[in-house]
PDB file of C-alpha atoms in Angstrom:
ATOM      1  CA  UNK A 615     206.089  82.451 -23.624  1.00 89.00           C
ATOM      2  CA  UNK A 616     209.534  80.781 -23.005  1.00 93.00           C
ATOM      3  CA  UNK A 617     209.954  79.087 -19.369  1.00 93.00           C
ATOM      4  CA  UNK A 618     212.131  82.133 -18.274  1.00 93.00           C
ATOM      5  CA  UNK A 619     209.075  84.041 -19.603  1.00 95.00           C
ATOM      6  CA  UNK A 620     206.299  82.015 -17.097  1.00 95.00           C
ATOM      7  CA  UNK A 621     208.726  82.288 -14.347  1.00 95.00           C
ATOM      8  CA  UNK A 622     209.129  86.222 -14.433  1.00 94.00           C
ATOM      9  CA  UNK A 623     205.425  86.371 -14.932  1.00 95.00           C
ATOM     10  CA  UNK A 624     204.974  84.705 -11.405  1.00 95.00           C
ATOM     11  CA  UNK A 625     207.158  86.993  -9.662  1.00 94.00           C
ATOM     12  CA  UNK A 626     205.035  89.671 -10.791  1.00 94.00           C
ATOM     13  CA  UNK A 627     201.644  88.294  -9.259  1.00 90.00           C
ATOM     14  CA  UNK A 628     204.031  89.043  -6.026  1.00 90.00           C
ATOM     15  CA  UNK A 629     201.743  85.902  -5.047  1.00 89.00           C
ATOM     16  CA  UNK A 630     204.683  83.728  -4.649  1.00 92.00           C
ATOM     17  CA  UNK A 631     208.294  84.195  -3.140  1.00 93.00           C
ATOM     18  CA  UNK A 632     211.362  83.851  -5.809  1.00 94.00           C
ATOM     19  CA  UNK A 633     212.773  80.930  -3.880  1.00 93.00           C
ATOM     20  CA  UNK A 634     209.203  78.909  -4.410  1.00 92.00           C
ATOM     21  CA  UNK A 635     209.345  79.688  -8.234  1.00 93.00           C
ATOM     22  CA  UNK A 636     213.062  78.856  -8.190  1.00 93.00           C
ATOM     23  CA  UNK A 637     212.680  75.612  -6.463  1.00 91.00           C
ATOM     24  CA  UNK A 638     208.962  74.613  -8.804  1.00 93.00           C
ATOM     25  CA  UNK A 639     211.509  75.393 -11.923  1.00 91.00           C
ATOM     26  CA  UNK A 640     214.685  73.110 -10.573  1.00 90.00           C
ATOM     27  CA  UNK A 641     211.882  70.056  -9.865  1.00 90.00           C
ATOM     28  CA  UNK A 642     210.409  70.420 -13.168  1.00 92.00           C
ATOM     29  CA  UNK A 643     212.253  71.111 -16.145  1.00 88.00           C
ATOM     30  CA  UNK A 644     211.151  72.984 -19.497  1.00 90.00           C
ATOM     31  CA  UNK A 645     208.793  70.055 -20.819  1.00 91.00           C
ATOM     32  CA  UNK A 646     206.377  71.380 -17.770  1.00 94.00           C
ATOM     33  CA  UNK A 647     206.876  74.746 -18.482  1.00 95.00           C
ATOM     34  CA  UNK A 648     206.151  74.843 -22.339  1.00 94.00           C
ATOM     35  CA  UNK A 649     202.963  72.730 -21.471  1.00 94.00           C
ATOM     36  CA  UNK A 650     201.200  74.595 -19.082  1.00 95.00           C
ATOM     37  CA  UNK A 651     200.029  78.115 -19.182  1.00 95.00           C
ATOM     38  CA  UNK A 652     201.097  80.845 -16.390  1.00 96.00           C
ATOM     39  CA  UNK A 653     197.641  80.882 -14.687  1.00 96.00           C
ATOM     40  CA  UNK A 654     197.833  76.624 -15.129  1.00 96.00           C
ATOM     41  CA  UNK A 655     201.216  76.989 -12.877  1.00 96.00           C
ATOM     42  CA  UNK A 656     200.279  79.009 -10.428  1.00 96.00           C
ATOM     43  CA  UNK A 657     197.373  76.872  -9.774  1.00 96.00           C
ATOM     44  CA  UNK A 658     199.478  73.731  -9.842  1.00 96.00           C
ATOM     45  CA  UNK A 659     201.346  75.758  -6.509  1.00 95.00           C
ATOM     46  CA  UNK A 660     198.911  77.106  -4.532  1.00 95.00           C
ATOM     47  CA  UNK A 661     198.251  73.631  -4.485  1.00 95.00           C
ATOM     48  CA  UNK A 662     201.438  72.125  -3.836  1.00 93.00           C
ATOM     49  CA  UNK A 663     201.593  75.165  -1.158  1.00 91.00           C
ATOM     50  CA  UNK A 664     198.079  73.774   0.675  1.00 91.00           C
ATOM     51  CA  UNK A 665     198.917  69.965   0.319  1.00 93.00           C
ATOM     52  CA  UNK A 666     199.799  68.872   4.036  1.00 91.00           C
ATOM     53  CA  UNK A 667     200.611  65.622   5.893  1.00 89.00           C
ATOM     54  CA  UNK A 668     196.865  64.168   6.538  1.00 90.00           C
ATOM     55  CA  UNK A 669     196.039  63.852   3.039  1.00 90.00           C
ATOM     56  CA  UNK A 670     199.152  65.072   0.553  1.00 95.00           C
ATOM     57  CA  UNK A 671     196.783  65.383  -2.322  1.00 96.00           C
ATOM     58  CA  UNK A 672     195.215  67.727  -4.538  1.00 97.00           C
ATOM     59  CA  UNK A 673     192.469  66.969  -6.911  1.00 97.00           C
ATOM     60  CA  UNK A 674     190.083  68.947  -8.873  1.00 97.00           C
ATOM     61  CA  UNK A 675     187.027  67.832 -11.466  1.00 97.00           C
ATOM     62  CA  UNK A 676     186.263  70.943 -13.528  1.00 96.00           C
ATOM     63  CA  UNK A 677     183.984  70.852 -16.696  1.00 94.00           C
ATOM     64  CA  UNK A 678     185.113  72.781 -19.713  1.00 93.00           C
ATOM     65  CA  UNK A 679     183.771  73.202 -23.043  1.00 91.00           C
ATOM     66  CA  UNK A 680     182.474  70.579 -25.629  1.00 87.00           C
ATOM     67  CA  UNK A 681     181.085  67.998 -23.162  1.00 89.00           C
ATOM     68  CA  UNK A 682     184.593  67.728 -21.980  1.00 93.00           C
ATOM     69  CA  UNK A 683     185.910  67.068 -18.467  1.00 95.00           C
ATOM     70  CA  UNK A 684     189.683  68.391 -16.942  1.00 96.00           C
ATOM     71  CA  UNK A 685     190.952  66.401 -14.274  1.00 97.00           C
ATOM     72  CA  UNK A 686     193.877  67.976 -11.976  1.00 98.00           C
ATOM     73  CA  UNK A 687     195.595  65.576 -10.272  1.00 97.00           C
ATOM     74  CA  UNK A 688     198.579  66.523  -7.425  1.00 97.00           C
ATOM     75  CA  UNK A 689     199.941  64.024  -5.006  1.00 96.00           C
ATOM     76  CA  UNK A 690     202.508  61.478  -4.195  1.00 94.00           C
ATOM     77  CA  UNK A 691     204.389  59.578  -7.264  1.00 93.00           C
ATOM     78  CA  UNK A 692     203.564  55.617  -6.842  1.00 92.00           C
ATOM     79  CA  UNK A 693     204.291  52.787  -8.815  1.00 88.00           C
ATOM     80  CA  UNK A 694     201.189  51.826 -11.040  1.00 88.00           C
ATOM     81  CA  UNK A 695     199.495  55.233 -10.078  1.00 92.00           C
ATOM     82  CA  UNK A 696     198.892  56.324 -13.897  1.00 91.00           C
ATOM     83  CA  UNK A 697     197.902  52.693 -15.114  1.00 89.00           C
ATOM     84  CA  UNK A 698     195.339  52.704 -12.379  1.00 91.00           C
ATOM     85  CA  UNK A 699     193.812  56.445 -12.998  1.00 94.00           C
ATOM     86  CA  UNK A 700     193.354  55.844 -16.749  1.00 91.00           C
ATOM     87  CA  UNK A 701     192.452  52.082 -16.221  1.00 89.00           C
ATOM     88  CA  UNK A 702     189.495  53.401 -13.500  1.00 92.00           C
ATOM     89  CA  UNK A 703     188.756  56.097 -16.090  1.00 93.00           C
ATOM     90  CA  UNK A 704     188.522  53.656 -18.827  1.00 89.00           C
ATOM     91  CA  UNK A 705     186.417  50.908 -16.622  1.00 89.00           C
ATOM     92  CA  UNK A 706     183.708  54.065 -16.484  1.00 90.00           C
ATOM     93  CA  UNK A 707     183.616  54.454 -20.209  1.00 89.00           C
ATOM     94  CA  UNK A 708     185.763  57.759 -20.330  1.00 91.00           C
ATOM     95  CA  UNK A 709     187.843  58.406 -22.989  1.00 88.00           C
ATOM     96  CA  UNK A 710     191.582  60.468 -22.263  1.00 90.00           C
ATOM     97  CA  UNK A 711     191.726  63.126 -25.466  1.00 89.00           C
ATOM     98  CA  UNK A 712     194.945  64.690 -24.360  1.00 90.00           C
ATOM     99  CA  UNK A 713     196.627  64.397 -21.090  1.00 91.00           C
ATOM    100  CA  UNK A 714     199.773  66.432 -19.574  1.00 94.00           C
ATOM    101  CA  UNK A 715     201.362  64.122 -16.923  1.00 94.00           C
ATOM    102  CA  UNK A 716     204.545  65.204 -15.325  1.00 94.00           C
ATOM    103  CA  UNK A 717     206.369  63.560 -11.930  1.00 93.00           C
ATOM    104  CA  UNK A 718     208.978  65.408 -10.504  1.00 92.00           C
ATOM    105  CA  UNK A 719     211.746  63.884  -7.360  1.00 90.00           C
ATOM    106  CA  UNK A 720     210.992  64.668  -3.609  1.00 87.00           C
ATOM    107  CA  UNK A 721     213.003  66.541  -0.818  1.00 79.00           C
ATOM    108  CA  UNK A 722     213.316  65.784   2.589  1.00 72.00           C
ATOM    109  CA  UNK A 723     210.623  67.731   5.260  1.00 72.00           C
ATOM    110  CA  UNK A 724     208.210  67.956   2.841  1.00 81.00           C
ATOM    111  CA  UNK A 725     204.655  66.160   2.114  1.00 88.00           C
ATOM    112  CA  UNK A 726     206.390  64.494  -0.996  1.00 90.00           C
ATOM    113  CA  UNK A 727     209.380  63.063   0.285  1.00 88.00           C
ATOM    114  CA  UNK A 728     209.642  59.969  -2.328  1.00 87.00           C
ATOM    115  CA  UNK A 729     208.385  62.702  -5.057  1.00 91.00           C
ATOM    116  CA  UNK A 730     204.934  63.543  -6.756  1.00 94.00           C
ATOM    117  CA  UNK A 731     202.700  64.016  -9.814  1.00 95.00           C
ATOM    118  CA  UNK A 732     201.739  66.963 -11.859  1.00 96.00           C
ATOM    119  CA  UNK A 733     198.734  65.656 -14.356  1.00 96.00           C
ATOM    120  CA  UNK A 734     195.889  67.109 -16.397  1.00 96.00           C
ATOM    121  CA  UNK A 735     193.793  64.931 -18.527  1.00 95.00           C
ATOM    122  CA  UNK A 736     190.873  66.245 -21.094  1.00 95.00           C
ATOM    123  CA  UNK A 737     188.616  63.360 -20.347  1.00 94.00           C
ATOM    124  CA  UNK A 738     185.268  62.643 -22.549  1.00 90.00           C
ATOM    125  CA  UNK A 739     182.342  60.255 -22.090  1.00 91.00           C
ATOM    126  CA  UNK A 740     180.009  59.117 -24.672  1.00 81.00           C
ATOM    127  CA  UNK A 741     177.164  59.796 -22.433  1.00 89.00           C
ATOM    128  CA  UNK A 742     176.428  63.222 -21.988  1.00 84.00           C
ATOM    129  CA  UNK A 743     174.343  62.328 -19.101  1.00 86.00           C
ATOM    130  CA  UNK A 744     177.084  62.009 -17.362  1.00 87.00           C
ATOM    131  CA  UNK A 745     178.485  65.013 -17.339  1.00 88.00           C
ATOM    132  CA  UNK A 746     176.671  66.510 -14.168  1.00 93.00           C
ATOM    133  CA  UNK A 747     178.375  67.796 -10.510  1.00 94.00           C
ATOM    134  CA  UNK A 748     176.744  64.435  -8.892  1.00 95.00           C
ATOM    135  CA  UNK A 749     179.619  62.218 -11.526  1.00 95.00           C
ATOM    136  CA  UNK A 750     182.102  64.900 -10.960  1.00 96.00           C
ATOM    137  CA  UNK A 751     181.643  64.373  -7.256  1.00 97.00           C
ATOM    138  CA  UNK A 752     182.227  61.087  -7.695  1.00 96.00           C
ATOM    139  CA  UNK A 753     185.452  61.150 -10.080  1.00 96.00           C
ATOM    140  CA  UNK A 754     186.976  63.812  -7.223  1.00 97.00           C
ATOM    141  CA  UNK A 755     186.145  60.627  -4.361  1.00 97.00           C
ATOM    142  CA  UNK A 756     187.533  58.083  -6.462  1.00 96.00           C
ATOM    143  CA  UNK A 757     190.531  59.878  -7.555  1.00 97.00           C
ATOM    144  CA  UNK A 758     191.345  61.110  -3.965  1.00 97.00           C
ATOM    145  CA  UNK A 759     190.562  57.331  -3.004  1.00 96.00           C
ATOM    146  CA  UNK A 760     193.401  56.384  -5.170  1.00 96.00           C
ATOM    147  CA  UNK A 761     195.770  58.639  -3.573  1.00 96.00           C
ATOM    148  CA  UNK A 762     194.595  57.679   0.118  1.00 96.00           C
ATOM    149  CA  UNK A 763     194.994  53.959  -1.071  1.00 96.00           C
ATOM    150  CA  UNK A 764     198.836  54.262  -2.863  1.00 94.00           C
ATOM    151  CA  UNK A 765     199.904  56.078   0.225  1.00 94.00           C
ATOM    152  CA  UNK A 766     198.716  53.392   2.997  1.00 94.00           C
ATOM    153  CA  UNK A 767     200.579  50.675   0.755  1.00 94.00           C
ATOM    154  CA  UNK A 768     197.252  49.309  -0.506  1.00 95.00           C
ATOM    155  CA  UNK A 769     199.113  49.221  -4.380  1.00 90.00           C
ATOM    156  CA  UNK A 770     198.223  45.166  -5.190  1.00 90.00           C
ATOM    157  CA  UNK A 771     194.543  45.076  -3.689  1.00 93.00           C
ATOM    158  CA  UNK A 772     194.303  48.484  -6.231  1.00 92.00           C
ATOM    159  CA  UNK A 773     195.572  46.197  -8.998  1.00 88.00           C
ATOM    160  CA  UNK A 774     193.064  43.565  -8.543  1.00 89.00           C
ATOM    161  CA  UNK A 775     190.112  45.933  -8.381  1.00 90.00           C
ATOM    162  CA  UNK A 776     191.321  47.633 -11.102  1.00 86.00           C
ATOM    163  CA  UNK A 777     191.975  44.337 -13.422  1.00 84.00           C
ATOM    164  CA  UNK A 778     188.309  43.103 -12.172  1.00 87.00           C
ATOM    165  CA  UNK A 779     186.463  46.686 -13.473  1.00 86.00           C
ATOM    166  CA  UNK A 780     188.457  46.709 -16.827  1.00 81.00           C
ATOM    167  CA  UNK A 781     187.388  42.777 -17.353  1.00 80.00           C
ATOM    168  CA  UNK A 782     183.465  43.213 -16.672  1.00 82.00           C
ATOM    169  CA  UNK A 783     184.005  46.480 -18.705  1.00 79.00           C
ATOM    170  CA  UNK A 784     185.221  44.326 -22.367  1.00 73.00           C
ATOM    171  CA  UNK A 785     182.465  41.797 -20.918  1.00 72.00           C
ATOM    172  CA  UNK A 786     180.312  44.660 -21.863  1.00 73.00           C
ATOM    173  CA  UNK A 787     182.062  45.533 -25.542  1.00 65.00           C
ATOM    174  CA  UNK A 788     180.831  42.736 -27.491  1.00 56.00           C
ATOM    175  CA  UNK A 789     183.491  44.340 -30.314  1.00 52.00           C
ATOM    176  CA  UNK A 790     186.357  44.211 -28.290  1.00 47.00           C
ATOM    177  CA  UNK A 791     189.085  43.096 -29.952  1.00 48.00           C
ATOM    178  CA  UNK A 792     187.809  43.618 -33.298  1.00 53.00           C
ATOM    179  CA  UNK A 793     190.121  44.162 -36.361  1.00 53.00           C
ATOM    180  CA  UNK A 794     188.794  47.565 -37.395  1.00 57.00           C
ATOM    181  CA  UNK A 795     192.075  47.866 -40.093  1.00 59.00           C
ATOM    182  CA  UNK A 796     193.956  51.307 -40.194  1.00 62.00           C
ATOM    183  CA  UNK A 797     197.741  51.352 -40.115  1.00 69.00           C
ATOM    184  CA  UNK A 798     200.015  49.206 -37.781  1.00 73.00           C
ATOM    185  CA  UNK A 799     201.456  51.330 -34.768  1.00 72.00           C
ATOM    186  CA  UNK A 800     204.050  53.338 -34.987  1.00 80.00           C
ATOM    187  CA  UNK A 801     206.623  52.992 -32.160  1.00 76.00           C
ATOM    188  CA  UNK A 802     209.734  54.734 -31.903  1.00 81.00           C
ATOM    189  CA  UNK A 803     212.460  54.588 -28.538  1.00 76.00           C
ATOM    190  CA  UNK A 804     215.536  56.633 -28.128  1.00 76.00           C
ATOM    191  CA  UNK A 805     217.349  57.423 -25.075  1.00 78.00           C
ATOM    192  CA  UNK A 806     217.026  61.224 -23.122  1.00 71.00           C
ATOM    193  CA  UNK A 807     219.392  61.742 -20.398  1.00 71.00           C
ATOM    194  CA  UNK A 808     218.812  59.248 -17.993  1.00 70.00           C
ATOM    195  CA  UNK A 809     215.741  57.829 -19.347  1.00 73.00           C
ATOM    196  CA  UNK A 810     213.702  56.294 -22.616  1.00 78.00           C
ATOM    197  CA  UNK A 811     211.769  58.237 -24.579  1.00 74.00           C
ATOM    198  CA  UNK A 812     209.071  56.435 -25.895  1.00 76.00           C
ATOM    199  CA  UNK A 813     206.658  57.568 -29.117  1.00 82.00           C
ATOM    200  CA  UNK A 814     203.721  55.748 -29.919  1.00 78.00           C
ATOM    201  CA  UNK A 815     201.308  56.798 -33.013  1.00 77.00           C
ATOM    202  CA  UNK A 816     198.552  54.499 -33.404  1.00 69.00           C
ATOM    203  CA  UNK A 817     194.804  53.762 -33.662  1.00 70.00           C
ATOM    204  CA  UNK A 818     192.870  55.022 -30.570  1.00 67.00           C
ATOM    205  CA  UNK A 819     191.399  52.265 -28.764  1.00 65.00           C
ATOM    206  CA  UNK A 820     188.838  52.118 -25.552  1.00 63.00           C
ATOM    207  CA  UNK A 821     191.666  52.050 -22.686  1.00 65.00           C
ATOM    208  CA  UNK A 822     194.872  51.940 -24.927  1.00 69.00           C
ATOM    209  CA  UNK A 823     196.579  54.220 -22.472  1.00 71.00           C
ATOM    210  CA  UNK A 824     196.260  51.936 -19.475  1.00 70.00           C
ATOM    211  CA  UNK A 825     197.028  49.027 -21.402  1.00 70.00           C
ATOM    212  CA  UNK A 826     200.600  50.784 -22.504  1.00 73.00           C
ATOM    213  CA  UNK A 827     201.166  52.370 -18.458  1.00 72.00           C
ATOM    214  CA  UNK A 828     200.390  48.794 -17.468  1.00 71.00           C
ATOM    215  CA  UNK A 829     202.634  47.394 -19.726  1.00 69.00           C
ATOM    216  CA  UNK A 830     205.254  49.476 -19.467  1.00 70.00           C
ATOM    217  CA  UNK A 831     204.640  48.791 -15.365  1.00 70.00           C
ATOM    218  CA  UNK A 832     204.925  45.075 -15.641  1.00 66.00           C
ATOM    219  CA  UNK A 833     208.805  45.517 -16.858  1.00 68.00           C
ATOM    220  CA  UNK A 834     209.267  47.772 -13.798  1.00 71.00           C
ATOM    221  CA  UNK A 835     209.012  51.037 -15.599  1.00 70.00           C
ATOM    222  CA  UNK A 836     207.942  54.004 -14.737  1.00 71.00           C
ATOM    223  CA  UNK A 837     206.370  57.337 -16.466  1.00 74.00           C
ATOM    224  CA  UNK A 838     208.157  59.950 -15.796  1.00 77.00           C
ATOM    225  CA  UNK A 839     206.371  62.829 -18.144  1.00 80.00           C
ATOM    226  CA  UNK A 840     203.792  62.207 -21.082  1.00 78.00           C
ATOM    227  CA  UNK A 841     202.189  64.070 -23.453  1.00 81.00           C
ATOM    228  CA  UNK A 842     199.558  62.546 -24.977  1.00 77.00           C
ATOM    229  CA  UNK A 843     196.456  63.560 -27.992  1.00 74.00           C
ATOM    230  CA  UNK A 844     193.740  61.883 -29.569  1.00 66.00           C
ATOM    231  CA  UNK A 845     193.673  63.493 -33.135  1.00 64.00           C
ATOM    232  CA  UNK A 846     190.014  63.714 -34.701  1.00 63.00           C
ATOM    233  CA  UNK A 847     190.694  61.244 -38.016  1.00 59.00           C
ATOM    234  CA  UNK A 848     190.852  58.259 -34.516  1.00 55.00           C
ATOM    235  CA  UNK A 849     194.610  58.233 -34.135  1.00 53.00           C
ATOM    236  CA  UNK A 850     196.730  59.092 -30.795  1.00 56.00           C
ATOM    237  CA  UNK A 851     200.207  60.140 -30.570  1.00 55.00           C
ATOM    238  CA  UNK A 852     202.032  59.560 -26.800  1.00 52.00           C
TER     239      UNK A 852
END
C-alpha cells in the first residue's frame, strides 16, 4: 500500500479525525509510511494521542515469533538517545536484527515541543532464558528510565553509566576485537535534502550499532531516520 493508501485506510477505522492523520503524515514523511504497516500506525497514535505531560513516553516490550523480542519506543527526541538504547541493549547481550527508527520535529502546546521518536527494534538474545515477562518487565523499566532520565537533563551521568556497562560487558568477551576476516565495510554518504544519508554494509558485530550512533554523536550528529537489518550469512546493512 502507497502512503496515500495507509492514510485513507485510517480514515476508514473512523478511529481517528482527518486533521490527526493529516498532521501524523506532514511530521513524518513517506520513509515512515512505506515502513510501517496500517495497524503498526495506528498504534504508533493512539499512543502519541495518550502520551501526556507527567511522563511523555510510550513504551511497549512485546514477544513475537522465533525467540525474538519487538521493542516500541515513543517519546521525546534527545541527543545520544539511540546510542544509549542500543548501547544498554548491547551491555545485556541483545542483539538489534532490524530496527525502524524515525524522529520527527515538535509543535508548540504539545508533550513534544523540541520533537520525538518513532522506533521499533527486532531485538534477539542468545539466551533463551531470557525471554520471559519478568526480563520484559525489566527492558519496559529501563527503557522508560531512559526517557524519564533525557527529559530531567540527566544526558552525561546516562553517558557514563552507559560507557561503564558496555566496558565490563567486552571485559566479559574474551574475543573482542578479534579479526574474524570477511570483507572491509562498505560505506557510502550522499546528501538528501537537508541532511546526510549515510549507508553502511558490513560484518555484524556485538554492539556495532551503538558504536556507529555514538560515533556519529561525538561529531554532533544526529539520527534522524534509520533502517537497519542483520542478513543471515552475518552481514548488516544501515
Amino acid at each position: 500500500m502507497s502512503p496515500a493508501d495507509k492514510k485513507q485506510a485510517l480514515l476508514e477505522r473512523g478511529a481517528f479525525a482527518a486533521a490527526l492523520v493529516e498532521a501524523h503524515g506532514a511530521r513524518l514523511g513517506s520513509d515512515y509510511w512505506n515502513a510501517f504497516s496500517v495497524d503498526e500506525i495506528a498504534g504508533h497514535l493512539t499512543a502519541l494521542m495518550t502520551l501526556d505531560k507527567a511522563a511523555p513516553w510510550h513504551v511497549r516490550v512485546e514477544e513475537l515469533e522465533g525467540g525474538h523480542t519487538g521493542l516500541t519506543l515513543i517519546g521525546g527526541d534527545f541527543q545520544g538517545f539511540f546510542a544509549a538504547v542500543s548501547g544498554f541493549l548491547a551491555s545485556e547481550g541483545y542483539d538489534i536484527r532490524s530496527g525502524r527508527v524515525f524522529s520527527f520535529p515538535g509543535s508548540a502546546g504539545t508533550c513534544l515541543p523540541r520533537g520525538g521518536v518513532v522506533d521499533f527494534l527486532v531485538l534477539r538474545h542468545d539466551d533463551p532464558a531470557r525471554a520471559t515477562p519478568a526480563e520484559r518487565a525489566r527492558m519496559q523499566a529501563e527503557m522508560e528510565g531512559l526517557f524519564r532520565r533525557f527529559s530531567a537533563g540527566e544526558g552525561q551521568s546516562i553517558r557514563v553509566e552507559l560507557y561503564r556497562r558496555i566496558g565490563a560487558r567486552l571485559e566479559t568477551r574474551g574475543d573482542f576485537g578479534k579479526d574474524d576476516g570477511g570483507d572491509p565495510p562498505e560505506i557510502r554518504m550522499h546528501a538528501v535534502h537537508d541532511a546526510t544519508r549515510l549507508t553502511v554494509r558490513a560484518r555484524d558485530r556485538e554492539g556495532m550499532l551503538f558504536c556507529i550512533a555514538g560515533a556519529l554523536g561525538l561529531q554532533g550528529l544526529s539520527l534522524a531516520n534509520l533502517i537497519t537489518n542483520a542478513r543471515d550469512d552475518g552481514t548488516f546493512e544501515n
